[in-house]
Coordinates of C-alpha atoms in Angstrom, one line a residue:
M1 CA 0.2 -0.1 -0.2
T2 CA 1.3 3.4 -1.0
A3 CA 2.0 6.7 1.1
A4 CA -0.9 8.1 -1.1
Q5 CA -3.5 5.2 -0.6
T6 CA -2.7 5.9 3.3
Q7 CA -3.2 9.4 3.2
P8 CA -6.9 10.1 4.6
A9 CA -9.2 11.4 1.7
P10 CA -9.6 15.4 1.9
Q11 CA -12.7 17.1 4.0
I12 CA -15.0 18.7 2.2
A13 CA -17.0 21.4 4.3
P14 CA -20.8 20.7 3.9
Q15 CA -22.5 23.7 1.7
A16 CA -25.5 25.8 3.4
P17 CA -28.6 24.8 1.8
A18 CA -29.5 27.1 -0.8
P19 CA -32.1 29.7 0.4
S20 CA -35.7 28.9 -0.3
K21 CA -37.6 31.2 -3.3
W22 CA -39.9 32.5 -0.4
R23 CA -36.4 33.8 1.6
K24 CA -35.3 35.1 -1.6
T25 CA -38.4 36.9 -2.6
L26 CA -38.3 38.4 0.8
T27 CA -34.9 39.3 0.5
E28 CA -35.6 41.3 -3.0
I29 CA -38.6 43.1 -1.0
V30 CA -36.8 44.2 1.6
N31 CA -33.4 45.4 -0.3
G32 CA -36.1 46.9 -2.8
N33 CA -37.4 50.1 -3.3
A34 CA -41.0 49.5 -3.4
L35 CA -40.9 48.8 0.2
V36 CA -38.7 52.0 1.0
S37 CA -41.8 53.7 -1.0
V38 CA -44.5 52.2 1.1
L39 CA -42.7 53.1 4.4
A40 CA -41.9 56.6 3.3
V41 CA -45.7 57.0 3.0
L42 CA -46.5 54.9 6.5
V43 CA -43.8 57.3 8.2
A44 CA -45.2 60.7 6.3
V45 CA -48.7 59.7 7.5
I46 CA -47.5 59.3 11.2
V47 CA -46.1 62.6 11.0
G48 CA -48.8 64.0 9.6
S49 CA -50.8 62.4 12.3
L50 CA -48.7 64.3 15.0
M51 CA -49.3 67.5 13.1
I52 CA -53.4 66.7 13.4
A53 CA -53.3 66.0 17.0
L54 CA -51.2 69.0 18.1
T55 CA -53.4 71.5 16.0
D56 CA -56.6 70.4 17.1
P57 CA -58.2 72.4 19.7
A58 CA -59.8 69.9 22.0
V59 CA -56.5 67.9 22.2
Q60 CA -54.7 71.3 23.2
A61 CA -57.6 71.8 25.8
A62 CA -56.9 68.3 27.3
A63 CA -53.4 68.5 27.3
G64 CA -53.7 71.5 29.4
Y65 CA -54.7 69.0 32.5
F66 CA -52.8 66.6 31.1
F67 CA -51.0 65.1 34.8
A68 CA -54.7 65.0 36.3
A69 CA -56.8 63.2 33.6
P70 CA -54.1 61.9 31.0
M71 CA -56.9 59.5 29.3
D72 CA -58.6 62.5 28.4
T73 CA -55.9 63.5 26.0
F74 CA -55.2 60.1 24.7
S75 CA -58.7 60.0 23.8
A76 CA -58.9 63.7 22.2
I77 CA -55.6 62.7 20.1
G78 CA -57.2 59.5 19.0
S79 CA -60.6 61.4 18.3
A80 CA -58.7 64.0 16.4
V81 CA -56.4 61.7 14.5
G82 CA -59.1 58.8 13.7
G83 CA -62.1 61.6 12.8
A84 CA -59.3 63.6 10.1
Y85 CA -58.6 60.1 8.2
S86 CA -61.9 58.3 8.7
A87 CA -63.1 62.0 6.8
L88 CA -60.3 61.4 4.5
F89 CA -61.6 57.8 3.5
R90 CA -65.1 59.1 3.5
G91 CA -64.1 61.6 0.6
S92 CA -62.1 59.8 -1.0
I93 CA -63.0 55.9 -1.3
Y94 CA -66.2 55.2 0.1
N95 CA -69.0 57.3 2.0
F96 CA -70.5 55.2 4.5
N97 CA -73.0 57.9 5.8
A98 CA -74.5 57.8 1.9
D99 CA -78.0 56.8 1.7
S100 CA -77.4 54.2 -1.3
F101 CA -74.5 52.1 -2.7
A102 CA -74.3 54.7 -5.5
I103 CA -73.7 57.9 -3.9
G104 CA -71.6 56.1 -1.1
I105 CA -68.9 55.6 -4.5
R106 CA -69.2 58.9 -5.5
P107 CA -65.9 59.8 -3.7
L108 CA -63.7 57.0 -5.5
T109 CA -65.0 58.2 -8.7
E110 CA -63.5 61.4 -8.1
T111 CA -60.4 60.0 -6.6
L112 CA -60.0 58.5 -9.9
K113 CA -60.5 61.8 -12.0
F114 CA -57.9 63.6 -9.7
A115 CA -55.9 61.1 -10.3
T116 CA -56.1 60.6 -14.4
P117 CA -54.0 63.6 -15.1
L118 CA -51.4 62.8 -12.2
I119 CA -50.9 59.1 -13.7
A120 CA -50.6 60.9 -17.2
A121 CA -48.2 63.3 -16.2
G122 CA -46.3 60.8 -13.9
L123 CA -45.7 59.0 -17.0
G124 CA -44.3 61.8 -18.7
V125 CA -42.0 62.4 -16.1
G126 CA -40.8 59.2 -14.8
L127 CA -40.0 58.4 -18.3
A128 CA -37.4 60.9 -18.8
F129 CA -36.3 60.0 -15.3
R130 CA -35.6 56.2 -16.8
A131 CA -33.3 58.0 -19.4
G132 CA -31.4 60.3 -17.2
L133 CA -33.5 63.3 -18.3
F134 CA -35.1 65.6 -15.5
N135 CA -38.5 66.6 -17.2
I136 CA -39.1 69.6 -14.8
G137 CA -41.6 71.1 -17.7
G138 CA -44.6 69.3 -17.3
Q139 CA -46.6 73.2 -16.3
G140 CA -45.3 74.0 -19.6
Q141 CA -46.4 70.9 -21.5
M142 CA -49.9 71.0 -20.1
L143 CA -50.2 74.7 -21.0
M144 CA -49.7 74.0 -24.5
A145 CA -51.3 70.8 -24.8
A146 CA -54.5 72.5 -23.1
A147 CA -54.0 75.5 -25.3
A148 CA -53.8 73.4 -28.8
A149 CA -56.7 70.9 -27.2
G150 CA -58.9 74.0 -26.4
Y151 CA -58.5 75.7 -29.7
V152 CA -59.6 72.7 -31.4
A153 CA -62.4 72.1 -29.3
T154 CA -63.9 75.2 -29.6
A155 CA -62.7 76.8 -33.3
W156 CA -63.2 73.9 -35.2
D157 CA -66.8 72.3 -36.4
L158 CA -66.6 68.6 -37.0
P159 CA -68.7 65.6 -36.0
F160 CA -68.1 63.3 -32.6
P161 CA -65.8 61.5 -32.5
L162 CA -63.8 63.6 -35.4
H163 CA -63.7 66.3 -33.6
L164 CA -62.5 64.1 -30.3
I165 CA -60.1 62.5 -32.2
A166 CA -58.9 65.8 -33.8
A167 CA -58.6 68.0 -30.5
L168 CA -56.9 65.1 -28.3
V169 CA -54.3 64.6 -31.1
A170 CA -53.5 68.1 -31.2
G171 CA -52.9 68.6 -27.4
V172 CA -50.8 65.3 -27.5
V173 CA -48.7 66.9 -30.2
A174 CA -48.2 70.0 -28.7
G175 CA -46.9 68.9 -25.5
A176 CA -44.5 66.3 -27.5
I177 CA -43.4 69.8 -29.7
W178 CA -42.8 72.0 -26.4
A179 CA -40.9 69.1 -24.2
G180 CA -39.5 68.5 -27.8
I181 CA -37.7 71.7 -27.7
A182 CA -35.7 70.9 -24.5
G183 CA -35.3 67.6 -25.6
L184 CA -33.4 69.2 -29.1
L185 CA -31.5 71.4 -27.4
K186 CA -30.0 69.1 -25.2
A187 CA -28.9 66.9 -27.8
R188 CA -27.7 69.3 -30.5
T189 CA -26.1 71.6 -27.6
G190 CA -25.6 69.9 -24.6
A191 CA -28.0 72.6 -22.7
H192 CA -29.0 71.3 -19.4
E193 CA -32.7 70.2 -19.7
V194 CA -34.0 71.5 -16.1
I195 CA -33.2 75.1 -16.8
V196 CA -34.6 74.8 -20.4
T197 CA -37.8 73.0 -19.3
I198 CA -38.2 75.9 -16.4
M199 CA -37.7 78.5 -18.9
L200 CA -40.1 76.8 -21.4
N201 CA -43.0 77.0 -18.4
H202 CA -42.7 80.6 -18.1
I203 CA -42.6 80.8 -21.5
A204 CA -45.9 78.7 -21.5
F205 CA -47.8 80.6 -18.8
Y206 CA -47.5 83.9 -20.4
L207 CA -47.9 82.5 -24.1
L208 CA -51.3 81.1 -22.6
A209 CA -52.4 84.4 -20.9
W210 CA -51.7 86.2 -24.3
M211 CA -53.8 83.5 -26.2
L212 CA -56.4 84.1 -23.4
A213 CA -56.6 87.8 -23.7
T214 CA -56.8 87.7 -27.4
Q215 CA -60.0 87.6 -29.2
G216 CA -59.7 85.2 -32.2
L217 CA -57.5 82.6 -30.2
L218 CA -58.3 81.3 -26.9
Q219 CA -60.6 84.3 -25.6
A220 CA -64.5 83.5 -25.7
P221 CA -65.9 85.6 -28.3
G222 CA -67.9 88.8 -27.1
S223 CA -66.1 88.4 -23.7
N224 CA -63.1 90.8 -21.8
N225 CA -62.2 87.7 -19.3
P226 CA -59.4 85.9 -19.5
K227 CA -61.1 82.5 -20.4
T228 CA -62.2 80.1 -23.1
A229 CA -65.7 79.3 -24.6
P230 CA -67.1 76.0 -23.5
M231 CA -65.6 73.2 -25.4
A232 CA -68.2 72.0 -28.0
E233 CA -70.2 68.8 -26.8
S234 CA -68.8 66.7 -30.0
A235 CA -65.1 67.9 -28.6
V236 CA -66.0 66.5 -24.7
L237 CA -64.6 63.3 -22.8
P238 CA -67.7 61.0 -22.8
L239 CA -68.5 60.3 -19.1
I240 CA -67.8 56.7 -18.5
L241 CA -70.6 55.8 -15.9
G242 CA -73.1 58.2 -16.7
P243 CA -74.3 61.7 -15.6
T244 CA -74.5 60.9 -11.8
Y245 CA -70.3 60.8 -11.9
K246 CA -68.0 63.1 -13.2
L247 CA -65.6 60.1 -14.0
H248 CA -64.1 60.6 -17.7
L249 CA -62.8 58.6 -20.5
G250 CA -59.6 60.6 -19.8
F251 CA -59.2 57.8 -17.3
L252 CA -59.0 54.8 -19.4
L253 CA -56.8 56.8 -21.9
A254 CA -54.3 57.3 -18.5
L255 CA -54.5 53.6 -17.8
I256 CA -53.7 52.6 -21.7
A257 CA -50.9 54.9 -21.4
V258 CA -49.5 52.8 -18.4
A259 CA -50.2 50.0 -20.5
I260 CA -48.1 51.4 -23.3
T261 CA -45.2 52.9 -21.7
W262 CA -44.9 49.9 -19.5
W263 CA -43.9 47.4 -22.9
L264 CA -42.1 50.6 -24.2
L265 CA -39.8 50.2 -21.2
E266 CA -39.9 46.6 -20.6
R267 CA -40.1 45.0 -23.7
S268 CA -39.3 47.3 -26.8
S269 CA -35.8 47.8 -28.0
L270 CA -36.6 51.6 -28.0
G271 CA -37.1 51.2 -24.2
F272 CA -34.0 49.1 -23.8
R273 CA -31.7 52.2 -25.1
F274 CA -33.2 54.7 -23.2
R275 CA -32.6 52.7 -20.2
A276 CA -29.2 52.1 -21.6
V277 CA -28.9 55.9 -21.8
G278 CA -30.1 56.5 -18.5
E279 CA -27.7 54.3 -17.0
N280 CA -24.7 55.3 -18.5
P281 CA -24.5 57.4 -21.6
A282 CA -21.0 57.1 -22.0
A283 CA -21.1 52.8 -22.3
A284 CA -24.5 53.9 -24.5
R285 CA -22.4 55.9 -27.1
T286 CA -19.6 53.1 -27.0
A287 CA -22.3 50.4 -28.0
G288 CA -23.4 52.5 -30.7
I289 CA -26.5 54.1 -29.6
S290 CA -26.8 57.5 -30.6
V291 CA -27.5 59.5 -27.1
G292 CA -28.6 63.2 -28.8
R293 CA -31.0 61.3 -30.6
M294 CA -32.3 59.0 -27.5
Y295 CA -32.8 62.5 -25.6
F296 CA -34.6 63.9 -28.3
T297 CA -37.0 60.7 -28.7
V298 CA -37.4 60.4 -25.0
M299 CA -38.8 64.0 -24.5
L300 CA -41.0 64.0 -27.4
I301 CA -42.8 61.2 -26.0
A302 CA -42.8 62.5 -22.2
G303 CA -44.4 65.5 -23.6
A304 CA -47.0 63.8 -25.1
L305 CA -48.0 62.0 -22.0
V306 CA -47.8 65.1 -19.9
G307 CA -49.9 66.2 -23.1
L308 CA -52.4 63.8 -22.3
A309 CA -52.7 65.0 -18.9
G310 CA -53.7 68.8 -20.5
V311 CA -56.1 67.2 -23.0
S312 CA -57.9 65.4 -19.6
Q313 CA -58.0 68.5 -17.9
V314 CA -59.8 71.0 -20.4
L315 CA -61.7 68.1 -22.3
G316 CA -62.6 66.2 -19.3
T317 CA -62.6 67.9 -16.3
E318 CA -63.1 71.5 -17.0
P319 CA -64.8 71.5 -20.5
K320 CA -67.0 74.3 -19.8
G321 CA -64.1 76.4 -20.5
F322 CA -60.5 77.2 -18.6
S323 CA -58.1 79.9 -17.8
G324 CA -54.8 80.4 -17.3
G325 CA -55.0 77.8 -13.8
I326 CA -55.6 74.6 -15.8
D327 CA -52.8 73.0 -14.9
A328 CA -53.7 73.3 -11.0
G329 CA -50.3 72.5 -10.2
I330 CA -50.5 68.4 -11.4
G331 CA -47.3 69.5 -13.9
F332 CA -45.2 70.0 -10.3
D333 CA -46.9 67.2 -8.6
A334 CA -46.3 64.9 -11.2
I335 CA -42.8 65.0 -9.8
T336 CA -43.7 63.5 -6.9
V337 CA -45.8 61.0 -8.5
A338 CA -42.8 59.8 -10.5
L339 CA -40.5 59.8 -7.5
L340 CA -43.0 58.0 -5.5
G341 CA -43.5 55.3 -8.2
R342 CA -39.9 54.9 -8.6
S343 CA -40.4 56.1 -12.1
R344 CA -42.2 52.8 -13.2
P345 CA -45.2 52.7 -14.8
L346 CA -47.4 50.2 -12.6
G347 CA -45.5 52.1 -9.2
I348 CA -46.8 55.6 -11.1
L349 CA -50.2 54.4 -11.3
W350 CA -50.5 53.7 -7.6
A351 CA -48.5 56.7 -6.5
G352 CA -51.3 58.9 -8.8
L353 CA -54.2 57.1 -7.2
L354 CA -52.7 57.6 -3.6
F355 CA -52.3 61.1 -4.4
G356 CA -55.6 61.5 -6.1
A357 CA -57.0 60.5 -3.0
F358 CA -55.6 62.8 -0.6
K359 CA -56.8 65.5 -3.1
T360 CA -60.0 64.4 -2.9
G361 CA -60.2 63.4 0.5
G362 CA -58.4 66.5 1.8
F363 CA -61.5 68.7 1.0
T364 CA -63.8 66.4 3.1
M365 CA -60.9 66.5 6.2
Q366 CA -61.1 70.6 5.9
A367 CA -65.2 70.5 5.6
S368 CA -66.0 67.9 8.5
Q369 CA -63.4 67.9 10.9
G370 CA -61.9 71.3 10.6
V371 CA -58.4 69.8 9.6
P372 CA -56.2 72.4 7.8
I373 CA -55.8 71.6 4.4
E374 CA -52.4 72.3 4.3
I375 CA -51.8 69.0 6.5
V376 CA -52.4 67.2 3.5
L377 CA -50.2 69.1 1.3
V378 CA -47.4 68.4 4.3
V379 CA -47.8 64.8 4.2
Q380 CA -47.2 65.2 0.4
S381 CA -44.3 67.1 1.0
L382 CA -42.9 64.9 3.9
I383 CA -43.4 61.8 1.5
V384 CA -41.2 63.5 -1.4
L385 CA -38.8 63.9 1.4
F386 CA -38.7 60.4 2.6
I387 CA -38.6 59.4 -0.8
A388 CA -35.6 61.6 -1.8
A389 CA -33.6 59.8 1.3
P390 CA -33.9 55.8 1.1
P391 CA -31.0 55.2 3.6
L392 CA -32.8 57.7 5.8
V393 CA -36.3 55.4 5.6
R394 CA -33.9 52.4 6.1
A395 CA -32.4 53.2 9.0
M396 CA -35.4 54.3 10.6
F397 CA -37.1 50.8 10.3
G398 CA -33.6 48.8 10.4
L399 CA -33.6 47.4 7.0
P400 CA -30.1 46.3 5.3
Q401 CA -28.6 49.2 3.0
P402 CA -28.0 48.0 -0.3
G403 CA -24.9 46.7 -1.2
R404 CA -23.9 46.6 2.8
T405 CA -23.2 43.1 4.0
T406 CA -25.0 42.6 7.6
R407 CA -23.5 41.0 10.5
R408 CA -24.9 37.6 9.7
Q409 CA -23.6 37.8 6.5
R410 CA -20.3 38.4 7.6
R411 CA -20.2 35.8 10.1
A412 CA -21.5 33.0 7.3
A413 CA -18.6 34.1 5.1
K414 CA -16.1 33.8 8.1
K415 CA -17.2 30.2 8.8
E416 CA -16.9 29.3 4.7
V417 CA -13.2 30.7 4.5
A418 CA -12.3 28.7 7.8
A419 CA -13.9 25.6 6.6

């Protein structure tokens, strides 16, 4: 028997069992961005609850004798916070005090109506984000889309549905052209899109103001007010659920836009090039992708999506005529929606619905509970704050930071090296 035969066989360290699919899924959820978005909303709601309690007169009165009867203070806090969020639910989802289901469900239709332009504009902002561009020009793109759609809807005489299609196309094209200006300047001269889009917002605002004050353009005939005439019936977006509710066809168009944008980003070669440019323009250029062309193309599509938001406002929400405030701050709210949705189409859909609920239910909170409407705006602002600081949210809830190994992982690695 040789020495090699007498030598004991080397011991092979047992390998750790592969993690189950459920553990992998849980790890992806904990380490992903979706959970951070949900927790950001949760923290913002908690802080908003504190503000509701601190500004409530009953809570302030009970706090004056807190040490004598502490339960009175806690009861007042529960009543204030519970009443506020109950009013938010009644005003945005379902009103339990209504006489019938048809009336009780009306707040949900209002939420969907308010969410419609937020979803469409959020898609435009989010699409540009995925390509590495900051589209801050949602206001200007909405205003130009509203101007084009409003002109076609008031000055042209066409039958339904040709009139509606013409106004819809005019608004979407106008939004695309207005955003395309920023994309072209970015591609040709390297001008920063943030500066360009902000300046285009101002140009669009004053251009629309001039058109609303000029007869023959947008000003209603025979009127001196800066407001358009009512949209022609043949150009108005039809109501989906009948005259009882104000939910119009624009919501279905927004859902179609979500599906198209998802396919564009996740399944098409053009979307792949958008994402490649957004991740690393230099590497994309080395791979043969025309970065300048992608900048121009993505801004055209983003402007068209934001233009859809302007069209839904003019032809659906305000068909009786509009003034210079037709954008209603949606162009800037869309940035928040895109951030909360992580620039993913489905995420933007849910974020738009959430902010639509805030907008609709906020009025009920103010009317029934006396909660200042500014509290809702503070909650929205806090959501943006926490979304912009994911490490802060992860630290607050003890979640692992991306790319950083946990103590358990380090111990397992040491054992593997020792074996």
